[in-house]
mmCIF file of C-alpha atoms in Angstrom:
data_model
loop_
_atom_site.group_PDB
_atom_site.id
_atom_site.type_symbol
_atom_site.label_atom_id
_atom_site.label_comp_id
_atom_site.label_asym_id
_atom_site.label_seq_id
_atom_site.Cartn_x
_atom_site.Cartn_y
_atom_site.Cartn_z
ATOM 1 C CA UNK A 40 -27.827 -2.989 -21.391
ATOM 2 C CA UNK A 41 -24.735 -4.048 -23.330
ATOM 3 C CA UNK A 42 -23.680 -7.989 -22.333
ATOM 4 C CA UNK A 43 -20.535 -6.471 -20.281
ATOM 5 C CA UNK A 44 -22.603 -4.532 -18.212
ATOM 6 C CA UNK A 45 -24.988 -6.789 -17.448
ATOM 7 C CA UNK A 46 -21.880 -9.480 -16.130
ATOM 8 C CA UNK A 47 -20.874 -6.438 -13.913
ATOM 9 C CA UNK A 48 -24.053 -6.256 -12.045
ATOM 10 C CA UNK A 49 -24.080 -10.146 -11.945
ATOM 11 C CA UNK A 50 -20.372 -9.918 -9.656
ATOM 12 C CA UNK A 51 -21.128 -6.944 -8.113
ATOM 13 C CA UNK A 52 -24.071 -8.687 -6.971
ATOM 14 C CA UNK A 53 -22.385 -12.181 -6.292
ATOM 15 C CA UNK A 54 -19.692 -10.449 -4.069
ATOM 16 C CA UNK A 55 -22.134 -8.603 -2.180
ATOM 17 C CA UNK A 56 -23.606 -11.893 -1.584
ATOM 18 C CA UNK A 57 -20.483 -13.766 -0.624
ATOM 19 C CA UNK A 58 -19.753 -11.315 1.913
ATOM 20 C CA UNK A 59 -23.206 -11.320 3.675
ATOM 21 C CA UNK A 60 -23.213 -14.574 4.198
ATOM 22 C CA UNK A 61 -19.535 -14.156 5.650
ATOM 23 C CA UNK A 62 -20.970 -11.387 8.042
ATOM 24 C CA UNK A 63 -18.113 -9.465 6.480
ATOM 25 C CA UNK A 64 -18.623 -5.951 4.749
ATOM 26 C CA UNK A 65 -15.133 -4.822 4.095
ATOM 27 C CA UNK A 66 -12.808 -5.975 1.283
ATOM 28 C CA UNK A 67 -9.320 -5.692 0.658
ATOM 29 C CA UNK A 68 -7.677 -5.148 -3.220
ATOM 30 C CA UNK A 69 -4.020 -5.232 -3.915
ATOM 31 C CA UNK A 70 -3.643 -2.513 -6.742
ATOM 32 C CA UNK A 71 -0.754 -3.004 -9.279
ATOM 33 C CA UNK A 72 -1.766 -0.764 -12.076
ATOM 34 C CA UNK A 73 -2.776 -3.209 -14.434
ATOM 35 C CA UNK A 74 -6.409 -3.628 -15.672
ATOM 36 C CA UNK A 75 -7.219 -6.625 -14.030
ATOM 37 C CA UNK A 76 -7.054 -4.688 -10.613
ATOM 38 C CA UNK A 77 -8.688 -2.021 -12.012
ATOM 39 C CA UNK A 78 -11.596 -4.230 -13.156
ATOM 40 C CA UNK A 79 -12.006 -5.360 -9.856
ATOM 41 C CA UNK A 80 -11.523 -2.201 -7.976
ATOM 42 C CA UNK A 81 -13.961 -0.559 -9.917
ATOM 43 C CA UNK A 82 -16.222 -2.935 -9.759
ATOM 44 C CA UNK A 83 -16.432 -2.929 -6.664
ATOM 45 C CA UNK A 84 -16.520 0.817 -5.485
ATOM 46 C CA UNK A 85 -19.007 1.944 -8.159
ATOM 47 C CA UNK A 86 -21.377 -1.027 -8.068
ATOM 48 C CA UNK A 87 -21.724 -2.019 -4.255
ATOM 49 C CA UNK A 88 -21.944 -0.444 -1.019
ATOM 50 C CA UNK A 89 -18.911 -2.854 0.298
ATOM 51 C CA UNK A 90 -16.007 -1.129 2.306
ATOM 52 C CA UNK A 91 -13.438 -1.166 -0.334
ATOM 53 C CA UNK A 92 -9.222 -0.930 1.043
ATOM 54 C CA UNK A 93 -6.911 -0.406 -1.900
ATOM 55 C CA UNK A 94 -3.173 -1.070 -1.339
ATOM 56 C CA UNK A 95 -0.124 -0.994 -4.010
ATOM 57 C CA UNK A 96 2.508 -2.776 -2.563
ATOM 58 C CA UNK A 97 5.481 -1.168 -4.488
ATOM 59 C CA UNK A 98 8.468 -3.968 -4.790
ATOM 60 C CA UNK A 99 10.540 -1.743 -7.626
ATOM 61 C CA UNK A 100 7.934 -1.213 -9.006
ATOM 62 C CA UNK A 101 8.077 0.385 -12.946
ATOM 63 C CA UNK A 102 7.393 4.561 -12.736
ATOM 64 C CA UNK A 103 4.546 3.650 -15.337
ATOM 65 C CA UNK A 104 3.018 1.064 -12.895
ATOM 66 C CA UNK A 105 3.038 4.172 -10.113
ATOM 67 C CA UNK A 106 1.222 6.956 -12.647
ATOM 68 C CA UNK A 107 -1.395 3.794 -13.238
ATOM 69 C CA UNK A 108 -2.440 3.614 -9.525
ATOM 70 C CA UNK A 109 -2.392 7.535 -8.953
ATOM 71 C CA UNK A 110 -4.562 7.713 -12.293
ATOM 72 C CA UNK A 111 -6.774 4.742 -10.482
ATOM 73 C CA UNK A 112 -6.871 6.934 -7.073
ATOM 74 C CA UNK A 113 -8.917 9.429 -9.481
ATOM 75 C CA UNK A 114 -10.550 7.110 -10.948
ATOM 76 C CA UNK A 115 -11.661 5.564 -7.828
ATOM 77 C CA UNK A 116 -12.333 8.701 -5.707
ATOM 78 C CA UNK A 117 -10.253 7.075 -3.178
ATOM 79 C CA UNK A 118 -7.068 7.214 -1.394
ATOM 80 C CA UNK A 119 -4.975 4.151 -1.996
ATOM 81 C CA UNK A 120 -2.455 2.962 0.622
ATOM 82 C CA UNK A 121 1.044 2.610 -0.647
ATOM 83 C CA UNK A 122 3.538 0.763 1.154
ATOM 84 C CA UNK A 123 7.036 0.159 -0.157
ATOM 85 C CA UNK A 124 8.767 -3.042 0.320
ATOM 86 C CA UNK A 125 11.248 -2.893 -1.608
ATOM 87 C CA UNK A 126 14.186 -2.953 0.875
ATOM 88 C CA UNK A 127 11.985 -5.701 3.205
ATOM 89 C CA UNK A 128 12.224 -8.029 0.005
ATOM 90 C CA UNK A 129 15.864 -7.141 -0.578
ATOM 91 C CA UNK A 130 16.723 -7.406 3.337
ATOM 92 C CA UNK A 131 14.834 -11.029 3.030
ATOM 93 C CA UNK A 132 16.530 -12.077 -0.068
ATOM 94 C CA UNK A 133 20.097 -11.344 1.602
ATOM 95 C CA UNK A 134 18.921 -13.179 4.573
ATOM 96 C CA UNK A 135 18.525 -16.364 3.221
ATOM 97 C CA UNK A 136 21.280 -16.265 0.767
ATOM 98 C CA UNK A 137 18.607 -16.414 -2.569
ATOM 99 C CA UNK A 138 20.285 -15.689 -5.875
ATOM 100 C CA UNK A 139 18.400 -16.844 -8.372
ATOM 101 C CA UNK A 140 16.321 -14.609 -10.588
ATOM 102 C CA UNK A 141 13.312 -16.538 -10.903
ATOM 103 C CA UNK A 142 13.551 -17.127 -6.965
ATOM 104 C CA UNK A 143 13.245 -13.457 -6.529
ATOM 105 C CA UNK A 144 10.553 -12.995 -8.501
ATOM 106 C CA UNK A 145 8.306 -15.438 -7.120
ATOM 107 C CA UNK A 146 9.415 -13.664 -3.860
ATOM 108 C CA UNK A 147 7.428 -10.520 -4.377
ATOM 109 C CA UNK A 148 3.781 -11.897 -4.823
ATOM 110 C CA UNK A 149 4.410 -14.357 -1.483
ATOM 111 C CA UNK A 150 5.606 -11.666 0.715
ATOM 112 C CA UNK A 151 2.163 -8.779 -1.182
ATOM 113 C CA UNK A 152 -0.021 -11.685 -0.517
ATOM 114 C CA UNK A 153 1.455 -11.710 3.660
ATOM 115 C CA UNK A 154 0.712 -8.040 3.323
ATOM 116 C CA UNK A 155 -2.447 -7.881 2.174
ATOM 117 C CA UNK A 156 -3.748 -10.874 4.669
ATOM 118 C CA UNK A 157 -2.469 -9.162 7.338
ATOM 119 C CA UNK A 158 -4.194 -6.175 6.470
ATOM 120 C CA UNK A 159 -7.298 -7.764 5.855
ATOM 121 C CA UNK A 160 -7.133 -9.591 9.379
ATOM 122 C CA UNK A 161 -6.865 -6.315 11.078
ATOM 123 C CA UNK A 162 -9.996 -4.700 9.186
ATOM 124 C CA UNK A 163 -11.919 -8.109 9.262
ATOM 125 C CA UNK A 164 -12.070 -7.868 5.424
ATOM 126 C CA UNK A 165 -11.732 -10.652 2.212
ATOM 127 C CA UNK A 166 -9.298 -10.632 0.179
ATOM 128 C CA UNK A 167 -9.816 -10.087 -3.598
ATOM 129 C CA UNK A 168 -8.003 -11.724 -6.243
ATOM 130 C CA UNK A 169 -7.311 -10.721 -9.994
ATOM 131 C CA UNK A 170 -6.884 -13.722 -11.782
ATOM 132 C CA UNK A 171 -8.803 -14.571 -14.809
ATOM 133 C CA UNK A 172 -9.697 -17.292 -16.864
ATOM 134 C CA UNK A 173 -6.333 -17.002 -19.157
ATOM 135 C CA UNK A 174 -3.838 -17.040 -16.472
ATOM 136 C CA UNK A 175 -5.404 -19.943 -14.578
ATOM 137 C CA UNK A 176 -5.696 -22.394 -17.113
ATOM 138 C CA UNK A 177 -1.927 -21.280 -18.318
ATOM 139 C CA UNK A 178 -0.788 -21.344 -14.152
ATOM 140 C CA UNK A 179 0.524 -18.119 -15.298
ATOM 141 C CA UNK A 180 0.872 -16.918 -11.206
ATOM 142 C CA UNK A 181 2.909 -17.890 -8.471
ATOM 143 C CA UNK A 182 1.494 -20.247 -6.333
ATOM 144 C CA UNK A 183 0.676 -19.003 -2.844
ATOM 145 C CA UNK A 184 0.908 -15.618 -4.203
ATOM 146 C CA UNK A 185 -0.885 -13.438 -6.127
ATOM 147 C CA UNK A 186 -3.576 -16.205 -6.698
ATOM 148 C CA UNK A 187 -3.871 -16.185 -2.858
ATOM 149 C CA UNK A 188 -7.464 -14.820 -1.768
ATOM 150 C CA UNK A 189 -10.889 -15.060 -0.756
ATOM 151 C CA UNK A 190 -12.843 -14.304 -3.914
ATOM 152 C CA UNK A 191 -11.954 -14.562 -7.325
ATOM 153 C CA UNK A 192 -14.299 -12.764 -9.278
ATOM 154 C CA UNK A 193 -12.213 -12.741 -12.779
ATOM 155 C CA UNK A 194 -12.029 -16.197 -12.928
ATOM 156 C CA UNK A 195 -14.142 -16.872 -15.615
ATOM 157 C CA UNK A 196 -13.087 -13.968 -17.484
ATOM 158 C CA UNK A 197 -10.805 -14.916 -20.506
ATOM 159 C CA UNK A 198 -8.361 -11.689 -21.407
ATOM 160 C CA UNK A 199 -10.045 -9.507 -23.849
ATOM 161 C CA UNK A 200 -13.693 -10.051 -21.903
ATOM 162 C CA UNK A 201 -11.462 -8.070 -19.051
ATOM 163 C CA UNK A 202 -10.942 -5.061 -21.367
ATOM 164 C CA UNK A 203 -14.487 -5.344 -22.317
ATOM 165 C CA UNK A 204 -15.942 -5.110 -18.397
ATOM 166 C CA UNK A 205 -12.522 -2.359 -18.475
ATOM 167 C CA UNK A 206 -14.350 -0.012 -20.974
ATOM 168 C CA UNK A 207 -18.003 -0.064 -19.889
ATOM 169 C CA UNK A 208 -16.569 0.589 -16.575
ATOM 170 C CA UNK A 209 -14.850 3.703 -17.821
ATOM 171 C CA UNK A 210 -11.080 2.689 -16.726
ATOM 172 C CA UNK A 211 -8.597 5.185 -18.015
ATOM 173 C CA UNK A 212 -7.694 4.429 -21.075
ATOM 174 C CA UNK A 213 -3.830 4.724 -19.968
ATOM 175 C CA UNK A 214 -4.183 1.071 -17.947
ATOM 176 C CA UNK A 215 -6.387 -0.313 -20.434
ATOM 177 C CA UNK A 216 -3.646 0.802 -23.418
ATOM 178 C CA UNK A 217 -0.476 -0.410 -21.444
ATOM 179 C CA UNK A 218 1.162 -4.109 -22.301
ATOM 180 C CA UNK A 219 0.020 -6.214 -19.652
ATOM 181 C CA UNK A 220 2.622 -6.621 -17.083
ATOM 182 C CA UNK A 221 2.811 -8.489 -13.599
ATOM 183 C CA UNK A 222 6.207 -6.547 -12.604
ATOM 184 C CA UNK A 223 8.131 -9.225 -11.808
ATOM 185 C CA UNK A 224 10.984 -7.928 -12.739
ATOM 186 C CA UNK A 225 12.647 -4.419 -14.865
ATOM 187 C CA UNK A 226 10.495 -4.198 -18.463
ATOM 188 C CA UNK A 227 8.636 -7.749 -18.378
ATOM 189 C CA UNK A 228 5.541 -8.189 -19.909
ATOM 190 C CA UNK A 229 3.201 -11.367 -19.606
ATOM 191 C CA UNK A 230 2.783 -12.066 -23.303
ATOM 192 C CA UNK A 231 6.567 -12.041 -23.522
ATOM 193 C CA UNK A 232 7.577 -14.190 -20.833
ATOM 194 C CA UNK A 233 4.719 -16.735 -22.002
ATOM 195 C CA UNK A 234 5.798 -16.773 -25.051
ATOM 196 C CA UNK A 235 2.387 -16.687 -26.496
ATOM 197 C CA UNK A 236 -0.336 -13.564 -26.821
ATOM 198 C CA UNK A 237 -3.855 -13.172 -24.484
ATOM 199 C CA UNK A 238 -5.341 -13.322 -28.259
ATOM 200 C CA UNK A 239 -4.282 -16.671 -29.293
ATOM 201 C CA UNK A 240 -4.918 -17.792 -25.482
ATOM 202 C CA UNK A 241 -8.454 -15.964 -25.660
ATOM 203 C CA UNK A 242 -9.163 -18.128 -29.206
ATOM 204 C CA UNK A 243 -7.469 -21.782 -27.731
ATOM 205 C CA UNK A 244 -9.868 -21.224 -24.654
ATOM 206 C CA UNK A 245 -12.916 -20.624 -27.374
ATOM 207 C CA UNK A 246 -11.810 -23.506 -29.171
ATOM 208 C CA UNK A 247 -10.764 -21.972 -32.241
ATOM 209 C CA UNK A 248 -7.747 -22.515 -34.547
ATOM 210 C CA UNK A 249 -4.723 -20.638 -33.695
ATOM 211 C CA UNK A 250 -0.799 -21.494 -34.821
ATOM 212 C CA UNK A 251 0.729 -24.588 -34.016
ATOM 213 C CA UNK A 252 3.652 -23.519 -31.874
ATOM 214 C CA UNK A 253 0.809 -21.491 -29.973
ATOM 215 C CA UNK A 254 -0.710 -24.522 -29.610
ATOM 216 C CA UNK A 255 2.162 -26.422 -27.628
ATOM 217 C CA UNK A 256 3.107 -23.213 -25.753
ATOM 218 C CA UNK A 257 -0.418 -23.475 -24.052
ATOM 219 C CA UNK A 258 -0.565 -26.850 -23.253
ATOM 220 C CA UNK A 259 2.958 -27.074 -21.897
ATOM 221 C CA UNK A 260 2.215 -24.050 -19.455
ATOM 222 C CA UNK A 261 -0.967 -25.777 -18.898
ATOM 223 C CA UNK A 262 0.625 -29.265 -18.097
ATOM 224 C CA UNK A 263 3.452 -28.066 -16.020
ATOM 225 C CA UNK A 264 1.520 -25.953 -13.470
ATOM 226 C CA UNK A 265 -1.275 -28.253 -13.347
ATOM 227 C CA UNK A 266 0.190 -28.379 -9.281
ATOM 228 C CA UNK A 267 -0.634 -24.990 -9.135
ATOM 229 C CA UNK A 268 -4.396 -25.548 -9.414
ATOM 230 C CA UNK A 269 -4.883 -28.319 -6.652
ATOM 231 C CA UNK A 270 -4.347 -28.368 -3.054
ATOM 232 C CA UNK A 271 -1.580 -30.150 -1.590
ATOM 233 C CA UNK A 272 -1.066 -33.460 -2.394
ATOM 234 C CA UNK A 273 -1.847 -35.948 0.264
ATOM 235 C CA UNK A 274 -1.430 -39.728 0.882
ATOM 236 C CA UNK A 275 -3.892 -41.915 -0.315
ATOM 237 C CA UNK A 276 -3.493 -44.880 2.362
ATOM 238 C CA UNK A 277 -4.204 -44.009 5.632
ATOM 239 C CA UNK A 278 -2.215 -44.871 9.004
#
């Protein structure tokens, strides 16, 4: 039993836990194409008897991003739910007057993450998350949005230890190839808006040496989204 294989069984197993002790045997998966969702997803349908509910939440979304989750539907054996919200996010985005870019962008994983808790309230499911280890040290997420769930089972996962659970588990090779992307916005990847690679992030994690400018990359992300890790800030002297 190879080392990635043997960590599968271990989350398969620690979900399956988590969610008989919640009484719950349903979980919900927001799909985007990318590996990390695929990890997840496969995980669960092919290693535990949990009542899996896939949904891609299209927001202008790429056409590559689209042929990912139909190749992932095959993959699966499943239907997956699409629902486009594009013109809900646009409608919303007139409505309160937002312009900027960034604004926008942060837009689309707040209103998937309404989505996919109100889905998961009417099917009395969890929610699963895709973060790993890499994009939560980095804060590389928006905050009350795609790192909003109910289990997190990639969280200790740096980058490339994804693609490793992504090619015992057999996920086409067409998501595991593709340039990491969230889809914020037209032709954005993640190593390009970081500024850094998921190698040199993979190796900083590890502790090994990697380029200077690397270096202070990482620990600014790291430092400035620091908030994004903690709860809301509270008082400390009481009434």
């Amino acid at each position: 039993m190879t080392k990635a294989n043997s960590y599968i069984k271990y989350l398969a197993n620690w979900i399956t836990t988590y969610c008989k002790k919640a009484k719950i045997s349903n979980v919900v998966l927001g799909i985007s194409g990318g590996v990390d969702s695929a990890v997840v997803a496969g995980i669960i349908r092919k290693h535990t008897s949990l009542t899996l509910t896939c949904v891609f939440m299209d927001i202008d979304n790429s056409a590559l991003d689209k042929k990912c989750v139909k190749v992932m539907e095959e993959y699966l054996s499943m239907s997956i739910r699409h629902i486009n919200l594009s013109n809900s996010c646009k409608a919303l985005a007139k409505q309160l007057g937002v312009k900027k870019p960034i604004t926008v962008s942060n837009m689309k994983p707040r209103i998937r993450m309404t989505v996919i808790y109100s889905i998961a309230s009417e099917l009395n499911a969890l929610v699963l998350g895709t973060s790993n280890a890499d994009e939560l040290y980095l804060g590389y997420f928006t905050k009350f949005g795609d790192s909003g769930c109910d289990i997190m089972p990639l969280a200790n996962l740096n980058k490339s230890q994804v693609y490793e659970l992504a090619k015992e588990l057999r996920i086409p090779k067409i998501i595991i190839d593709r340039a990491p992307s969230a889809g914020l916005y037209k032709n954005q990847t993640d190593e390009q808006e970081m500024g850094v690679t998921y190698d040199n992030i993979d190796a900083y994690l590890a502790h090994k040496k990697i380029d200077n400018e690397s270096v202070k990359i990482i620990n600014r992300l790291h430092k400035n989204n620091l908030h994004k890790l903690s709860l809301p800030v509270k008082p400390t002297k009481k009434f």
